[in-house]
CSV table of N, CA, C and O in Angstrom, one decimal:
chain,number,residue,atom,x,y,z
A,54,UNK,N,60.9,-9.4,0.8
A,54,UNK,CA,60.2,-9.9,2.0
A,54,UNK,C,60.0,-8.7,2.9
A,54,UNK,O,60.9,-8.0,3.2
A,55,UNK,N,58.8,-8.5,3.4
A,55,UNK,CA,58.5,-7.4,4.3
A,55,UNK,C,58.6,-8.0,5.8
A,55,UNK,O,58.1,-9.0,6.1
A,56,UNK,N,59.3,-7.2,6.6
A,56,UNK,CA,59.5,-7.5,8.0
A,56,UNK,C,58.9,-6.3,8.8
A,56,UNK,O,59.2,-5.2,8.4
A,57,UNK,N,58.2,-6.6,9.8
A,57,UNK,CA,57.7,-5.6,10.7
A,57,UNK,C,58.1,-5.8,12.1
A,57,UNK,O,58.0,-6.9,12.7
A,58,UNK,N,58.8,-4.8,12.7
A,58,UNK,CA,59.3,-4.9,14.0
A,58,UNK,C,58.6,-3.9,14.9
A,58,UNK,O,58.3,-2.8,14.5
A,59,UNK,N,58.5,-4.2,16.2
A,59,UNK,CA,57.9,-3.3,17.2
A,59,UNK,C,59.0,-2.3,17.5
A,59,UNK,O,60.1,-2.6,17.8
A,60,UNK,N,58.6,-1.0,17.5
A,60,UNK,CA,59.5,0.0,17.9
A,60,UNK,C,59.5,0.2,19.4
A,60,UNK,O,58.4,0.2,20.0
A,61,UNK,N,60.7,0.3,20.0
A,61,UNK,CA,60.7,0.6,21.5
A,61,UNK,C,61.0,2.0,21.7
A,61,UNK,O,61.6,2.7,20.9
A,62,UNK,N,60.5,2.5,22.9
A,62,UNK,CA,60.7,3.9,23.3
A,62,UNK,C,62.2,4.2,23.4
A,62,UNK,O,62.7,5.3,23.2
A,63,UNK,N,63.0,3.2,23.8
A,63,UNK,CA,64.4,3.4,24.0
A,63,UNK,C,65.2,3.8,22.7
A,63,UNK,O,66.2,4.4,22.7
A,64,UNK,N,64.6,3.3,21.6
A,64,UNK,CA,65.3,3.6,20.3
A,64,UNK,C,64.7,4.8,19.6
A,64,UNK,O,64.9,5.0,18.4
A,65,UNK,N,64.0,5.6,20.3
A,65,UNK,CA,63.3,6.7,19.7
A,65,UNK,C,64.2,7.7,19.0
A,65,UNK,O,63.9,8.2,17.9
A,66,UNK,N,65.4,8.0,19.5
A,66,UNK,CA,66.3,9.0,18.9
A,66,UNK,C,66.8,8.4,17.6
A,66,UNK,O,67.1,9.2,16.7
A,67,UNK,N,66.9,7.1,17.4
A,67,UNK,CA,67.3,6.5,16.2
A,67,UNK,C,66.3,6.8,15.0
A,67,UNK,O,66.7,7.2,13.9
A,68,UNK,N,65.0,6.7,15.3
A,68,UNK,CA,64.0,6.9,14.3
A,68,UNK,C,63.8,8.4,14.0
A,68,UNK,O,63.4,8.8,12.9
A,69,UNK,N,64.0,9.3,14.9
A,69,UNK,CA,63.8,10.7,14.8
A,69,UNK,C,64.9,11.4,14.1
A,69,UNK,O,64.7,12.5,13.6
A,70,UNK,N,66.1,10.9,14.1
A,70,UNK,CA,67.3,11.6,13.6
A,70,UNK,C,67.4,11.4,12.1
A,70,UNK,O,67.0,10.4,11.5
A,71,UNK,N,67.9,12.4,11.4
A,71,UNK,CA,68.3,12.3,10.0
A,71,UNK,C,67.2,11.8,9.1
A,71,UNK,O,67.4,11.2,8.1
A,72,UNK,N,66.0,12.2,9.4
A,72,UNK,CA,64.8,11.8,8.6
A,72,UNK,C,64.9,10.3,8.2
A,72,UNK,O,64.8,9.9,7.0
A,73,UNK,N,65.0,9.5,9.2
A,73,UNK,CA,65.1,8.0,9.0
A,73,UNK,C,64.1,7.4,8.0
A,73,UNK,O,64.4,6.7,7.1
A,74,UNK,N,62.8,7.9,8.1
A,74,UNK,CA,61.8,7.3,7.3
A,74,UNK,C,61.8,7.9,5.9
A,74,UNK,O,61.1,7.4,5.0
A,75,UNK,N,62.5,9.0,5.7
A,75,UNK,CA,62.5,9.6,4.4
A,75,UNK,C,63.9,9.9,3.8
A,75,UNK,O,64.1,10.7,3.0
A,76,UNK,N,64.8,9.1,4.3
A,76,UNK,CA,66.2,9.3,3.9
A,76,UNK,C,66.5,9.3,2.4
A,76,UNK,O,67.4,9.8,1.9
A,77,UNK,N,65.6,8.6,1.7
A,77,UNK,CA,65.8,8.6,0.2
A,77,UNK,C,65.0,9.7,-0.5
A,77,UNK,O,65.1,9.9,-1.7
A,78,UNK,N,64.3,10.5,0.3
A,78,UNK,CA,63.5,11.6,-0.2
A,78,UNK,C,64.2,12.9,0.0
A,78,UNK,O,65.1,13.0,0.8
A,79,UNK,N,63.8,13.9,-0.7
A,79,UNK,CA,64.4,15.3,-0.6
A,79,UNK,C,63.8,16.1,0.6
A,79,UNK,O,64.3,17.0,1.0
A,80,UNK,N,62.6,15.7,1.0
A,80,UNK,CA,61.8,16.4,2.0
A,80,UNK,C,61.6,15.6,3.2
A,80,UNK,O,61.6,14.4,3.2
A,81,UNK,N,61.4,16.3,4.3
A,81,UNK,CA,61.1,15.6,5.6
A,81,UNK,C,59.7,15.0,5.5
A,81,UNK,O,58.9,15.4,4.6
A,82,UNK,N,59.4,14.1,6.3
A,82,UNK,CA,58.0,13.5,6.4
A,82,UNK,C,57.0,14.6,6.8
A,82,UNK,O,57.3,15.6,7.3
A,83,UNK,N,55.7,14.2,6.6
A,83,UNK,CA,54.6,15.2,6.9
A,83,UNK,C,53.7,14.5,8.0
A,83,UNK,O,53.5,13.3,7.9
A,84,UNK,N,53.3,15.3,8.9
A,84,UNK,CA,52.3,14.9,9.9
A,84,UNK,C,51.0,14.6,9.2
A,84,UNK,O,50.6,15.4,8.3
A,85,UNK,N,50.3,13.5,9.5
A,85,UNK,CA,48.9,13.3,8.9
A,85,UNK,C,48.1,12.4,9.8
A,85,UNK,O,48.7,11.8,10.7
A,86,UNK,N,46.9,12.3,9.6
A,86,UNK,CA,46.0,11.4,10.3
A,86,UNK,C,45.3,12.0,11.5
A,86,UNK,O,45.5,13.2,11.8
A,87,UNK,N,44.4,11.3,12.0
A,87,UNK,CA,43.5,11.8,13.1
A,87,UNK,C,44.3,12.1,14.4
A,87,UNK,O,44.1,13.1,15.1
A,88,UNK,N,45.3,11.3,14.7
A,88,UNK,CA,46.2,11.6,15.9
A,88,UNK,C,46.9,12.9,15.7
A,88,UNK,O,47.0,13.7,16.7
A,89,UNK,N,47.5,13.1,14.6
A,89,UNK,CA,48.2,14.4,14.3
A,89,UNK,C,47.3,15.5,14.4
A,89,UNK,O,47.6,16.6,15.0
A,90,UNK,N,46.1,15.4,13.8
A,90,UNK,CA,45.1,16.4,13.9
A,90,UNK,C,44.7,16.8,15.3
A,90,UNK,O,44.6,17.9,15.7
A,91,UNK,N,44.4,15.7,16.1
A,91,UNK,CA,44.0,16.0,17.5
A,91,UNK,C,45.1,16.6,18.3
A,91,UNK,O,44.9,17.4,19.3
A,92,UNK,N,46.4,16.4,17.9
A,92,UNK,CA,47.5,17.0,18.7
A,92,UNK,C,47.9,18.4,18.0
A,92,UNK,O,48.9,19.0,18.5
A,93,UNK,N,47.3,18.8,17.0
A,93,UNK,CA,47.6,20.1,16.3
A,93,UNK,C,48.8,20.0,15.5
A,93,UNK,O,49.5,21.1,15.3
A,94,UNK,N,49.2,18.9,15.0
A,94,UNK,CA,50.4,18.7,14.2
A,94,UNK,C,50.1,18.8,12.7
A,94,UNK,O,49.2,18.2,12.2
A,95,UNK,N,50.9,19.7,12.0
A,95,UNK,CA,50.7,19.8,10.6
A,95,UNK,C,52.0,20.2,10.0
A,95,UNK,O,52.9,20.7,10.6
A,96,UNK,N,52.2,20.0,8.7
A,96,UNK,CA,53.4,20.3,8.0
A,96,UNK,C,54.5,19.3,8.2
A,96,UNK,O,54.2,18.1,8.5
A,97,UNK,N,55.7,19.7,8.1
A,97,UNK,CA,56.9,18.8,8.2
A,97,UNK,C,57.0,18.3,9.6
A,97,UNK,O,56.8,19.0,10.5
A,98,UNK,N,57.5,17.1,9.7
A,98,UNK,CA,57.8,16.4,11.0
A,98,UNK,C,59.0,17.1,11.6
A,98,UNK,O,60.0,17.2,11.0
A,99,UNK,N,58.8,17.5,12.9
A,99,UNK,CA,59.8,18.1,13.7
A,99,UNK,C,60.5,16.9,14.5
A,99,UNK,O,59.7,16.2,15.2
A,100,UNK,N,61.8,16.7,14.4
A,100,UNK,CA,62.4,15.6,15.0
A,100,UNK,C,62.3,15.6,16.6
A,100,UNK,O,62.1,14.5,17.2
A,101,UNK,N,62.3,16.8,17.2
A,101,UNK,CA,62.2,16.8,18.6
A,101,UNK,C,60.8,16.4,19.1
A,101,UNK,O,60.6,15.7,20.0
A,102,UNK,N,59.8,16.9,18.4
A,102,UNK,CA,58.4,16.5,18.7
A,102,UNK,C,58.2,15.0,18.4
A,102,UNK,O,57.6,14.3,19.2
A,103,UNK,N,58.8,14.5,17.3
A,103,UNK,CA,58.7,13.1,17.0
A,103,UNK,C,59.3,12.2,18.1
A,103,UNK,O,58.7,11.2,18.5
A,104,UNK,N,60.5,12.6,18.5
A,104,UNK,CA,61.2,11.9,19.6
A,104,UNK,C,60.4,11.9,20.9
A,104,UNK,O,60.3,10.8,21.5
A,105,UNK,N,59.8,13.0,21.2
A,105,UNK,CA,59.0,13.1,22.5
A,105,UNK,C,57.8,12.1,22.3
A,105,UNK,O,57.4,11.4,23.3
A,106,UNK,N,57.1,12.1,21.2
A,106,UNK,CA,56.0,11.3,21.0
A,106,UNK,C,56.4,9.8,21.1
A,106,UNK,O,55.6,9.0,21.6
A,107,UNK,N,57.5,9.4,20.5
A,107,UNK,CA,58.0,8.0,20.6
A,107,UNK,C,58.2,7.6,22.1
A,107,UNK,O,58.0,6.5,22.4
A,108,UNK,N,58.5,8.6,22.9
A,108,UNK,CA,58.7,8.3,24.4
A,108,UNK,C,57.4,8.4,25.1
A,108,UNK,O,57.4,8.1,26.3
A,109,UNK,N,56.3,8.7,24.4
A,109,UNK,CA,55.0,8.7,25.1
A,109,UNK,C,54.6,10.1,25.7
A,109,UNK,O,53.6,10.2,26.4
A,110,UNK,N,55.3,11.1,25.4
A,110,UNK,CA,55.0,12.5,25.9
A,110,UNK,C,54.8,13.4,24.7
A,110,UNK,O,55.5,13.4,23.8
A,111,UNK,N,53.9,14.3,24.9
A,111,UNK,CA,53.7,15.4,23.9
A,111,UNK,C,53.1,16.6,24.6
A,111,UNK,O,52.0,16.6,25.0
A,112,UNK,N,53.9,17.6,24.8
A,112,UNK,CA,53.5,18.8,25.5
A,112,UNK,C,53.0,18.3,26.9
A,112,UNK,O,53.6,17.6,27.6
A,113,UNK,N,51.7,18.6,27.1
A,113,UNK,CA,51.1,18.2,28.4
A,113,UNK,C,50.3,16.9,28.3
A,113,UNK,O,49.6,16.5,29.2
A,114,UNK,N,50.4,16.2,27.1
A,114,UNK,CA,49.6,15.0,26.8
A,114,UNK,C,50.5,13.8,27.0
A,114,UNK,O,51.6,13.7,26.4
A,115,UNK,N,50.0,12.8,27.8
A,115,UNK,CA,50.6,11.5,27.8
A,115,UNK,C,50.0,10.6,26.8
A,115,UNK,O,48.7,10.5,26.7
A,116,UNK,N,50.8,10.0,25.9
A,116,UNK,CA,50.2,9.2,24.8
A,116,UNK,C,50.1,7.7,25.2
A,116,UNK,O,51.0,7.2,25.9
A,117,UNK,N,49.1,7.0,24.8
A,117,UNK,CA,48.9,5.6,25.0
A,117,UNK,C,47.5,5.2,25.1
A,117,UNK,O,46.6,6.0,24.9
A,118,UNK,N,47.3,4.0,25.4
A,118,UNK,CA,45.9,3.4,25.6
A,118,UNK,C,45.6,3.1,27.0
A,118,UNK,O,46.5,2.5,27.7
A,119,UNK,N,44.5,3.5,27.4
A,119,UNK,CA,44.1,3.2,28.8
A,119,UNK,C,43.5,1.8,28.9
A,119,UNK,O,42.7,1.3,28.1
A,120,UNK,N,44.0,1.1,29.9
A,120,UNK,CA,43.5,-0.3,30.1
A,120,UNK,C,43.7,-0.6,31.6
A,120,UNK,O,44.8,-0.5,32.2
A,121,UNK,N,42.6,-1.0,32.2
A,121,UNK,CA,42.6,-1.4,33.6
A,121,UNK,C,43.2,-0.3,34.5
A,121,UNK,O,43.9,-0.6,35.4
A,122,UNK,N,42.9,0.9,34.2
A,122,UNK,CA,43.3,2.0,35.0
A,122,UNK,C,44.7,2.5,34.8
A,122,UNK,O,45.2,3.4,35.5
A,123,UNK,N,45.4,1.9,33.8
A,123,UNK,CA,46.8,2.4,33.6
A,123,UNK,C,46.9,2.7,32.1
A,123,UNK,O,46.1,2.3,31.3
A,124,UNK,N,47.9,3.5,31.8
A,124,UNK,CA,48.1,4.0,30.4
A,124,UNK,C,49.3,3.2,29.8
A,124,UNK,O,50.4,3.2,30.4
A,125,UNK,N,49.1,2.5,28.7
A,125,UNK,CA,50.1,1.7,28.0
A,125,UNK,C,50.5,2.4,26.8
A,125,UNK,O,49.7,2.6,25.9
A,126,UNK,N,51.8,2.7,26.6
A,126,UNK,CA,52.3,3.4,25.4
A,126,UNK,C,53.1,2.4,24.6
A,126,UNK,O,54.0,1.7,25.0
A,127,UNK,N,52.7,2.4,23.3
A,127,UNK,CA,53.4,1.6,22.3
A,127,UNK,C,53.8,2.5,21.1
A,127,UNK,O,52.9,3.0,20.4
A,128,UNK,N,55.1,2.9,20.9
A,128,UNK,CA,55.4,3.9,19.9
A,128,UNK,C,55.0,3.6,18.5
A,128,UNK,O,54.7,4.5,17.8
A,129,UNK,N,55.0,2.3,18.1
A,129,UNK,CA,54.6,2.0,16.7
A,129,UNK,C,55.3,0.8,16.2
A,129,UNK,O,55.9,0.0,16.9
A,130,UNK,N,55.2,0.7,14.8
A,130,UNK,CA,55.8,-0.4,14.1
A,130,UNK,C,56.7,0.1,13.0
A,130,UNK,O,56.4,1.2,12.4
A,131,UNK,N,57.8,-0.6,12.7
A,131,UNK,CA,58.7,-0.3,11.7
A,131,UNK,C,58.7,-1.3,10.6
A,131,UNK,O,59.3,-2.4,10.8
A,132,UNK,N,58.1,-1.0,9.5
A,132,UNK,CA,58.1,-2.0,8.4
A,132,UNK,C,59.4,-1.7,7.5
A,132,UNK,O,59.8,-0.6,7.3
A,133,UNK,N,60.0,-2.8,7.1
A,133,UNK,CA,61.1,-2.7,6.2
A,133,UNK,C,61.3,-3.9,5.3
A,133,UNK,O,60.7,-4.9,5.6
A,134,UNK,N,62.0,-3.7,4.2
A,134,UNK,CA,62.1,-4.8,3.2
A,134,UNK,C,63.5,-5.4,3.4
A,134,UNK,O,64.5,-4.8,3.6
């Protein structure tokens, strides 16, 4: 059975450490997609950058969606079996 949980910013260090998403793999995860491209991310995932992104910050960029004049950040979803 697949379960999908909302990731909170407070738990960001949990997901960024020890290659959480690739712990059964030999290599670290890879940046991909339009968001990574817009932020200039490529190659292996850097845990410090990943942690910052989960918290809604990346260099000088605040991450999130604008709505009603405010920025709402949602780190993502965690699917597991």
